[in-house]
Each structure stands twice: as C-alpha cells, then as structure tokens.
Coordinates of C-alpha atoms and ligand atoms in Angstrom, one line a residue:
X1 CA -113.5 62.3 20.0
X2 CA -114.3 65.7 19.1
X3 CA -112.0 68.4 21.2
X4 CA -114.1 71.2 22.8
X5 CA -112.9 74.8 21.8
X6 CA -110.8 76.8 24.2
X7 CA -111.8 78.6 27.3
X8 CA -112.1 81.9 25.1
X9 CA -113.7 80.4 22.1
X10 CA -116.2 78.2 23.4
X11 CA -119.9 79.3 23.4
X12 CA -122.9 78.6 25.0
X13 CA -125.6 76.7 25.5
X14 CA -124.2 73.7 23.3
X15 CA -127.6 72.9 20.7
X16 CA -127.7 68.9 20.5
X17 CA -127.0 68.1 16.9
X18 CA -130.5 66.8 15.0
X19 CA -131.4 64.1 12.8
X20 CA -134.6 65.8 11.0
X21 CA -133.7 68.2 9.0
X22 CA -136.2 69.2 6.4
X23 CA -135.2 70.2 3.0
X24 CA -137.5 73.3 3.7
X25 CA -135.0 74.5 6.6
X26 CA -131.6 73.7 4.6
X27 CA -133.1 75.6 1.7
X28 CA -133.5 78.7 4.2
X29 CA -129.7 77.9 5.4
X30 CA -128.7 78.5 2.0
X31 CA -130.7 81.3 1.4
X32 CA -129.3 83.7 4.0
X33 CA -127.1 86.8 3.7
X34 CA -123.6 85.1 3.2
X35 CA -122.4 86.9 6.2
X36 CA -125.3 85.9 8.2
X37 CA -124.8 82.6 6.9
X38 CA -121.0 82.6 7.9
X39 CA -121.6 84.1 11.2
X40 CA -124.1 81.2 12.0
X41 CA -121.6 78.6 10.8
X42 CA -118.6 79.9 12.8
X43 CA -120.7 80.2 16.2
X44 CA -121.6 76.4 15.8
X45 CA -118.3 75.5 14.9
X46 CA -117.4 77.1 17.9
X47 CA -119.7 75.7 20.3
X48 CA -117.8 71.9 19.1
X49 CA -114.3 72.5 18.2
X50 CA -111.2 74.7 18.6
X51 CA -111.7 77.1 15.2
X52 CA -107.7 77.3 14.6
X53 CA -107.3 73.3 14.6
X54 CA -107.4 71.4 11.0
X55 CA -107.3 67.8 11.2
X56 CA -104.8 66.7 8.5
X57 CA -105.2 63.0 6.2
X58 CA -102.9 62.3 3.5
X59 CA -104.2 60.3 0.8
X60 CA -102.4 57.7 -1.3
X61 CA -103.8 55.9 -4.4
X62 CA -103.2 52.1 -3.4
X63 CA -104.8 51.0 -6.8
X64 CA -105.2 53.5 -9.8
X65 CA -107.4 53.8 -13.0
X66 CA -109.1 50.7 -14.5
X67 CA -112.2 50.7 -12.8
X68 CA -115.9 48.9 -14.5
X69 CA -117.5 52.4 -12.6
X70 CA -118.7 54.9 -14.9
X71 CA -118.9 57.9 -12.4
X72 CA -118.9 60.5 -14.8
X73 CA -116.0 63.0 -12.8
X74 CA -113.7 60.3 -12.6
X75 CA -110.6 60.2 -14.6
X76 CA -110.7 56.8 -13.3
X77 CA -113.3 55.3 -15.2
X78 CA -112.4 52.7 -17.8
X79 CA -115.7 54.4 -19.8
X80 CA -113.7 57.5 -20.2
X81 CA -110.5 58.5 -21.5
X82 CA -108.9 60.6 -19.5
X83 CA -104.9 60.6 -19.2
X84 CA -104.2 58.1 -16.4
X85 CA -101.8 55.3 -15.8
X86 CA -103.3 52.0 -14.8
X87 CA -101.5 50.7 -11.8
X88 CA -102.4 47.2 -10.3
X89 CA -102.9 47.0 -6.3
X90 CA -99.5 48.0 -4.4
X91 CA -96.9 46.3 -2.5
X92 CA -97.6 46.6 1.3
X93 CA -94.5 47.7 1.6
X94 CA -94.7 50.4 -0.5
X95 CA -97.8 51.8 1.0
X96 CA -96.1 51.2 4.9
X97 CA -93.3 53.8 3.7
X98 CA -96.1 56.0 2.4
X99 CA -97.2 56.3 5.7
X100 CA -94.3 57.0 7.4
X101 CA -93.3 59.8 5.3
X102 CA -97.1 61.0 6.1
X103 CA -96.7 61.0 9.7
X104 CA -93.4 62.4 9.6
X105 CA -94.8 65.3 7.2
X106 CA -97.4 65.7 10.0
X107 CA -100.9 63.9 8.7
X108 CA -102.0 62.1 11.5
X109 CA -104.7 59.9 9.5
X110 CA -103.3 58.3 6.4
X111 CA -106.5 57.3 3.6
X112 CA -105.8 54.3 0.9
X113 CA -108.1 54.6 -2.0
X114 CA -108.8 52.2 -4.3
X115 CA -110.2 52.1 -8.4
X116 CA -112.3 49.4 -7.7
X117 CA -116.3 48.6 -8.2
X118 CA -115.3 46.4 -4.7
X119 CA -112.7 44.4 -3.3
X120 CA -112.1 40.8 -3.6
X121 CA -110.1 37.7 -3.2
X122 CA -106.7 38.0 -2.2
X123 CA -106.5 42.1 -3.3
X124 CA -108.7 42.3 -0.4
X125 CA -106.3 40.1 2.0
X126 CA -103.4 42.4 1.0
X127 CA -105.4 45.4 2.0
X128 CA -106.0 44.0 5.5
X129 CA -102.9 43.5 5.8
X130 CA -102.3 47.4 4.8
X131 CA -104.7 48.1 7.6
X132 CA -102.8 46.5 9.9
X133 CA -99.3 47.5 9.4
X134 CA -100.5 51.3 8.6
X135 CA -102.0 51.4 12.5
X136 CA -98.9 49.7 13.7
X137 CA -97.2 53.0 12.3
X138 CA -99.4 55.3 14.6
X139 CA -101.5 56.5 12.2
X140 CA -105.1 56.7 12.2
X141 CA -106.6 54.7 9.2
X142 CA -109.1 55.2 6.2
X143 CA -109.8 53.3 3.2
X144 CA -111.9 53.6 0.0
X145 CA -112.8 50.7 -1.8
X146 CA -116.1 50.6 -3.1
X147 CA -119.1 48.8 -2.0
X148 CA -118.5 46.6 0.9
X149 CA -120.7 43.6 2.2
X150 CA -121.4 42.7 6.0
X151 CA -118.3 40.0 6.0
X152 CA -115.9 42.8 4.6
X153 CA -116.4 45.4 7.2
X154 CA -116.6 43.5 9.8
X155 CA -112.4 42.1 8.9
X156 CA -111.9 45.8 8.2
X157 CA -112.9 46.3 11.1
X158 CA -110.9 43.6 13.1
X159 CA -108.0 44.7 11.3
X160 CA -107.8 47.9 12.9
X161 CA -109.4 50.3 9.9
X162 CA -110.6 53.4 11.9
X163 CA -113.0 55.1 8.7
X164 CA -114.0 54.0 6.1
X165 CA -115.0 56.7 3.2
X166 CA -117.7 56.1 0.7
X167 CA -119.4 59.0 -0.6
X168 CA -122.8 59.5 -1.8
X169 CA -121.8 62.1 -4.2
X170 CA -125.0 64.2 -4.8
X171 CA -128.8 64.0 -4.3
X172 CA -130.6 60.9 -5.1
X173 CA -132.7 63.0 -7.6
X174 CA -129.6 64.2 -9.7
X175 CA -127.7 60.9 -9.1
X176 CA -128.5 59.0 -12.5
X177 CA -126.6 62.0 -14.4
X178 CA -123.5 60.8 -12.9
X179 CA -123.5 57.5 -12.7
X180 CA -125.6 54.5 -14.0
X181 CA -123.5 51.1 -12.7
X182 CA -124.4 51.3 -9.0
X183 CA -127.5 52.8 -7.8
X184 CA -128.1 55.5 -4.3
X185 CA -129.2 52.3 -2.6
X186 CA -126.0 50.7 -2.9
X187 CA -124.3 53.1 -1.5
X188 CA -126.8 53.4 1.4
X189 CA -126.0 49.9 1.8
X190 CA -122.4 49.6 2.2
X191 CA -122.5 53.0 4.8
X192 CA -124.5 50.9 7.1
X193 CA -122.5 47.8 7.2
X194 CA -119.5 49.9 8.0
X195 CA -121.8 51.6 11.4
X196 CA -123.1 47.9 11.9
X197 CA -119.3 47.0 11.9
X198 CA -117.9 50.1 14.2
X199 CA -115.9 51.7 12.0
X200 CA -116.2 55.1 11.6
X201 CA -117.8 57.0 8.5
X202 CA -116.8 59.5 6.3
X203 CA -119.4 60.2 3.7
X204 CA -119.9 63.3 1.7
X205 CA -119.8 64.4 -2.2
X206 CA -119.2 66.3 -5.2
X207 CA -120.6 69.9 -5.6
X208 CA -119.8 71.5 -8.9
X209 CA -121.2 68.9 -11.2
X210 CA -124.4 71.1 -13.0
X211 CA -126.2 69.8 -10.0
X212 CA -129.1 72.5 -8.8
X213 CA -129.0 74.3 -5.5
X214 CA -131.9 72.0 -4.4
X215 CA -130.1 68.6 -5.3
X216 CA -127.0 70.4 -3.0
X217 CA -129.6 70.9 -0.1
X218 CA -131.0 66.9 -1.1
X219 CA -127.5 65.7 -0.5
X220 CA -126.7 67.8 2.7
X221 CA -130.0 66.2 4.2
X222 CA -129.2 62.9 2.8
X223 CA -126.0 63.0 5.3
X224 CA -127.6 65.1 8.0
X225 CA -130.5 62.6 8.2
X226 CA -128.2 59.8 9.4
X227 CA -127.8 59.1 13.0
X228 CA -125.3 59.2 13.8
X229 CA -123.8 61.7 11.7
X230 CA -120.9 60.8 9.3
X231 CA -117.9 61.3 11.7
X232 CA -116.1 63.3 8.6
X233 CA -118.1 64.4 5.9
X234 CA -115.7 65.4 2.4
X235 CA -117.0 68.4 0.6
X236 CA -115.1 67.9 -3.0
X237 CA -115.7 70.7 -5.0
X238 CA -115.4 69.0 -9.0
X239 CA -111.8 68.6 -10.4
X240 CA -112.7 68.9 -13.7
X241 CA -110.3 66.7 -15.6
X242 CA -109.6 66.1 -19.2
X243 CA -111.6 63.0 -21.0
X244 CA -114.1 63.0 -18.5
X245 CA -117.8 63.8 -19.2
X246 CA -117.6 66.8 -17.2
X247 CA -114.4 68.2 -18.0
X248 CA -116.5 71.5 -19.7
X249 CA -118.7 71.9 -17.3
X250 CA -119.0 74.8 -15.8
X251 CA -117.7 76.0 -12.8
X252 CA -119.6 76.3 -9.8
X253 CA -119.7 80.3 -8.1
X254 CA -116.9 80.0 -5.4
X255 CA -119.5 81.7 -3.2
X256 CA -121.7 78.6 -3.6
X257 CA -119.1 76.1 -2.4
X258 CA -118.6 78.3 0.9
X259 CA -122.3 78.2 1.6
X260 CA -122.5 74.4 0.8
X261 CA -119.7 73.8 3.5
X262 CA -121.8 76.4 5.9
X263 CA -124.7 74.8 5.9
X264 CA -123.0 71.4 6.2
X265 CA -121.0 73.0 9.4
X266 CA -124.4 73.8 10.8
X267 CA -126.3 70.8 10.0
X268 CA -123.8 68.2 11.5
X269 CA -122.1 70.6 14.0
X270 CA -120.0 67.5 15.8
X271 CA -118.4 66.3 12.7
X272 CA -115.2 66.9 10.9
X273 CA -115.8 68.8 7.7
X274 CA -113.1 68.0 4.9
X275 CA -112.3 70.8 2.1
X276 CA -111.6 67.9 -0.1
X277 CA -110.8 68.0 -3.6
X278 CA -110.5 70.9 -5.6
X279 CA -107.9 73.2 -3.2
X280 CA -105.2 73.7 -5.9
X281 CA -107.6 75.5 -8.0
X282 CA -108.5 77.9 -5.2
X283 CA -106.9 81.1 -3.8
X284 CA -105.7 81.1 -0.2
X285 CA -108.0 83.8 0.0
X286 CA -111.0 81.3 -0.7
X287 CA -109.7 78.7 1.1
X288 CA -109.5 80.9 4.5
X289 CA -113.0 81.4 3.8
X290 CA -113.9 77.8 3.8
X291 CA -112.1 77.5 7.2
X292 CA -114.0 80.5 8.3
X293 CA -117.0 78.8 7.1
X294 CA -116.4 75.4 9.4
X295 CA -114.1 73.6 7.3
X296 CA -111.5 71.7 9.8
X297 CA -110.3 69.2 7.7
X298 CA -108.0 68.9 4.8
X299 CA -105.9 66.9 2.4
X300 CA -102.0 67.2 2.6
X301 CA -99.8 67.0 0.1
X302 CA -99.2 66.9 -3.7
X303 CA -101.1 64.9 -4.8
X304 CA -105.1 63.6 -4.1
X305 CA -105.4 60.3 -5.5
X306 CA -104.7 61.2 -9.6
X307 CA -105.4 65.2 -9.9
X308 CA -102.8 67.5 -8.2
X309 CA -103.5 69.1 -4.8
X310 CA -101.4 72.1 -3.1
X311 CA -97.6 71.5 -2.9
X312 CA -97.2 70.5 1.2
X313 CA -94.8 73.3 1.4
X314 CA -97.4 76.3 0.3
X315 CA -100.0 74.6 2.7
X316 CA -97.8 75.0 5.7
X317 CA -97.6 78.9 5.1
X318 CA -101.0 78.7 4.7
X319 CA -101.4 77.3 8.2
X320 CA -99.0 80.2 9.3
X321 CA -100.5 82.9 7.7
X322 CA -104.0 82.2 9.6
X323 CA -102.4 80.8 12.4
X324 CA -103.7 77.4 12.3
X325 CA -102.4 74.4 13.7
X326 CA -102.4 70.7 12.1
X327 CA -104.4 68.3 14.7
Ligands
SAM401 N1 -113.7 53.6 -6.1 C1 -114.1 53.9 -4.8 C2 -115.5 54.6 -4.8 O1 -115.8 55.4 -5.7 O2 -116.2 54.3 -3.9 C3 -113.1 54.8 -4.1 C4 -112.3 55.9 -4.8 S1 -113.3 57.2 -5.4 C5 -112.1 58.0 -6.5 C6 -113.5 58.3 -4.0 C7 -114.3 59.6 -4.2 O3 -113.5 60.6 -4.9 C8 -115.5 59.6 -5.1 O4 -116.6 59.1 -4.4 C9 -115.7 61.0 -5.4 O5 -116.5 61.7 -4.5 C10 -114.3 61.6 -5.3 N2 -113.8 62.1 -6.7 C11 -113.4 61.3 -7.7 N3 -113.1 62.0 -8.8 C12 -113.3 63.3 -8.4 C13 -113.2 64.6 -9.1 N4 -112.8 64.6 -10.4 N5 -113.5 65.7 -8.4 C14 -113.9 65.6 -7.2 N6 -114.0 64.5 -6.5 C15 -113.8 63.4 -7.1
DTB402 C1 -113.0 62.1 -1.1 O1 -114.2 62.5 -0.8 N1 -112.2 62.8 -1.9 C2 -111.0 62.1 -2.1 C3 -111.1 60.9 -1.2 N2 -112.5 61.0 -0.7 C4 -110.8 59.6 -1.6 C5 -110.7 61.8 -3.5 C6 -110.6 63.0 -4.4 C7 -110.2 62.6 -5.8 C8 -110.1 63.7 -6.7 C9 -109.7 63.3 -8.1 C10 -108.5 62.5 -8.2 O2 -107.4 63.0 -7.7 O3 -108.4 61.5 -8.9
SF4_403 FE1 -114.4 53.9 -9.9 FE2 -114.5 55.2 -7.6 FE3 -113.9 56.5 -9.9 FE4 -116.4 55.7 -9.5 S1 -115.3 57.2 -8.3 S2 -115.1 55.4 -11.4 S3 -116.1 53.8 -8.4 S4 -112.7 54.9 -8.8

C-alpha cells in the first residue's frame, strides 16, 4: 500500500503508528514552535513515504445541490441559498468519460460525490454500475454518498469501489453548530460498515469553521483513535461560499491550517493526507508549506465538486517548481 521513501530519504527506527492518542498529547503537538512542529512532521513523513510523491484524485460531482442536509458550509444544502444548479444523478456514461479524461490528465484515483442525505433505489443501482465501469477504466475508485447501511457497502464493495469518503467534519463537541439533521453517531456508523465491508476509508473534516483549537485537536483524535487509521484522511480548509451560514466567517490563520495538517501527519503517519478543499484561495507559497508539513495528497483540476479549485495547468508548474511527482 504505502510506498517506503527512497534509500536517501528514508529514516530510522520506523515508530509503529498508535491508536491512543490523548487530547493532552495532540494539544502539546499543536503547541510547539512551528518549525519544531514542521521538523517533527517531515521526519515522520519520511520514515513512511517518498516526500516528493503526491497522490493525485480528481473529483466529479455525479449529483449536485438539492440535498435535505443542513451542513452549514455547504452551498449544497436545500436550507441555504447559495447560487447552485440542481442537477439530478448523471448518465453513466457521462461520468465513464469523466474518468478517462482524468486518467489521461494523470489522477490515478477518480472520487464521485453525491448531494444526497443517502442513496437509494435505483440511483443507487446506477452508481454501482459507475463503480464498475470506472475500475474497468484503470482507475482507482471513491465515492461519497452519505450515510450507508451494512447491505450498501457490502455491493459497493462487490462492485469494485476501492474508498469510500465520509467525513466527520469537526469535533463531536462543536458538531451541533454545523449541522443538526444527522448526528456524530451516524457518521460513526456508516465508517464502520464501510471497514466491516473492506473498502477503504477516507475520513477527515473541515477546519476553518469558528471551531476552537481544542475542537481541531477533538477531531484529529476522533480519526487517530480508529484502528486502523483512515487510509486517506481530507483536511478541507472552509470554502466560504455565498448563501451559506458561514460565508462571513472568518478566516482561519493560514499558520493554523499548516499545523492542523502537521499534527495530522504525525498522528496517522501511514496514511495519505489530502490538502482538500480550499487550494485556489492559497498561495503556492502556502501550499509548499502544506507539503512540507506531510500533505501528499491532492485534488486535480478545476473544479472540486461546486466551488472552483486550481486550474490543472497552474498545478502542474506547481509540481515542477518543487519537484514533485503525481503518484
Ligand atoms: N453528501 C455527502 C456527505 O456529506 O456525506 C457527500 C458529499 S459532501 C459535499 C463531502 C464533504 O465535502 C463534506 O463532508 C465536507 O467535509 C466537504 N465540504 C462540503 N462543502 C465544503 C466547503 N464549503 N468547504 C470545505 N469543505 C466542504
Ligand atoms: C472532501 O473531504 N472534500 C471534497 C471531497 N471530500 C468530496 C469536497 C470538497 C467540497 C468543497 C465545496 C464544493 O466544491 O462544493
Ligand atoms: Fe448534503 Fe453532503 Fe452538503 Fe451535507 S455536505 S448538505 S450531506 S451534500
């Protein structure tokens, strides 16, 4: 799974990664120097992955705006009025030439996400179906859908899906400020029907939302507490977007995000950490940072599901310019 850093990278002794972490210990993570915080985080990276290697998903928005949720940072909401076309599940088709213009643009894992509280009826037979002819296409696959019962992700499963994202957003404590239709619980639910099933998880959150440093370091040991740890773990930093309850909120010290993605690096030192949302309104120079920091995961191309990400092109001289390589 995880590729083991170069000869003249590599460090040693390899720490096992650990299941209990106390809030105590992440707090003290946080509170470091940032450069001894950064130093820390780049040595474990080290120790588990080649640091010039990004894994590279592009994400497509199978099923857009409409949806009964009322997460309060989503312009899809159908509580909130933020400027976004409503657009019913798509043709598999459609999404099958998606793909292939995603491979060829060099994403090697292709993510379907879906407006949806959770899937049913024949919606969810088409996505199977997605699932299916996406892996034929030699892609790796992940799909957000919502919640998911036992049933579901096990036929995910069989279909071929590879990860399956569901996020838990923030800390349990600052959770009801976000959102009030499905509960922590729920969410802890359908993350361990899709480990009961196989599949593999990628679970992470929002920073960025008025949340407190502690609820950051309650989230970060919400994820590190599970064992295993989620295979890829998103770090969205908020895109605040128009209509939404948190489109004035303010914004978060850039300084802040690196650490969150530090500590995360540190915490779960064998799993892929995504610099999710929020890369179009950061400067390469804070972006290199969040690589330096043990981010090795991105999203490619212009668009995340409705907000804007960086243009492909832009992204590629990125890559040059720090000499990293898509993986
Ligand atoms: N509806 C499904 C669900 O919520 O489980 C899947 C799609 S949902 C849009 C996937 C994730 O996108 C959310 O869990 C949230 O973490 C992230 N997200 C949504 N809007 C965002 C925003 N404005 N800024 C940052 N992340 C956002
Ligand atoms: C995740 O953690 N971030 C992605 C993905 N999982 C599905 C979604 C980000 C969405 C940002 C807001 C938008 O474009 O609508
Ligand atoms: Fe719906 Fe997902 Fe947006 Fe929440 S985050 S409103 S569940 S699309």
């Amino acid at each position: 799974m995880n590729q083991t850093a170069t000869e003249n990278t590599r460090i040693t002794p390899v720490i096992p990664p650990r299941f209990d972490w106390t809030q105590a210990e992440i707090a003290a993570l946080f509170e470091q120097p940032f450069n001894d915080l950064l130093f820390r985080a780049q040595q474990v990276h080290r120790e588990h992955f080649d640091p010039n290697e990004v894994q590279v998903s592009t994400l497509l928005s199978i099923k857009t705006g409409g949806c009964p949720e009322d997460c309060g940072y989503c312009p899809q909401s159908i509580h909130h009025e933020a400027p976004v076309q409503v657009e019913k599940l798509m043709d598999v088709e459609v999404v099958v030439e998606a793909a292939r213009a995603a491979k060829q643009a060099g994403a090697s894992r292709f993510c379907m996400g879906a407006a949806w509280r959770n899937p049913r009826g024949r919606n969810f037979e088409r996505v199977l179906e997605m699932v299916e002819r996406v892996g034929a296409e030699g892609l790796e696959t992940c799909m957000t859908l919502g919640m998911l019962d036992a049933e579901q992700t096990r036929r995910l499963k069989d279909a071929g899906l590879d990860y399956y994202n569901h996020n838990l957003d923030t800390s349990p404590e600052f959770y009801g400020e976000i959102i009030s239709t499905r509960t922590y619980e729920d969410r802890l639910e359908t993350l361990r029907h899709v480990r009961d099933a196989g599949m593999h998880v990628c679970c992470g959150g929002i920073v960025g939302m008025g949340e407190a440093r502690s609820d950051r370091v309650s989230l970060l040991e919400q994820l590190a507490c599970q064992q295993p740890h989620p295979e890829s773990v998103p770090v969205n930093m908020l895109v605040r977007v128009e209509g939404t309850p948190l489109a004035e909120q303010d914004e978060l010290d850039p300084f802040e995000f690196v650490r969150t993605l530090a500590v995360a690096r540190i915490l779960m030192p064998q799993s892929h950490v995504r610099l999710s949302a929020g890369r179009e309104q950061m400067s390469d120079e804070l972006q290199a940072l969040c690589f330096l920091a043990g981010a090795n995961s991105i999203f490619y191309g212009e668009k995340l599901l409705t907000t804007p990400n960086p243009e492909a092109d832009h992204d590629r001289q990125l890559f040059e310019r720090l000499g990293l390589r898509p993986a």
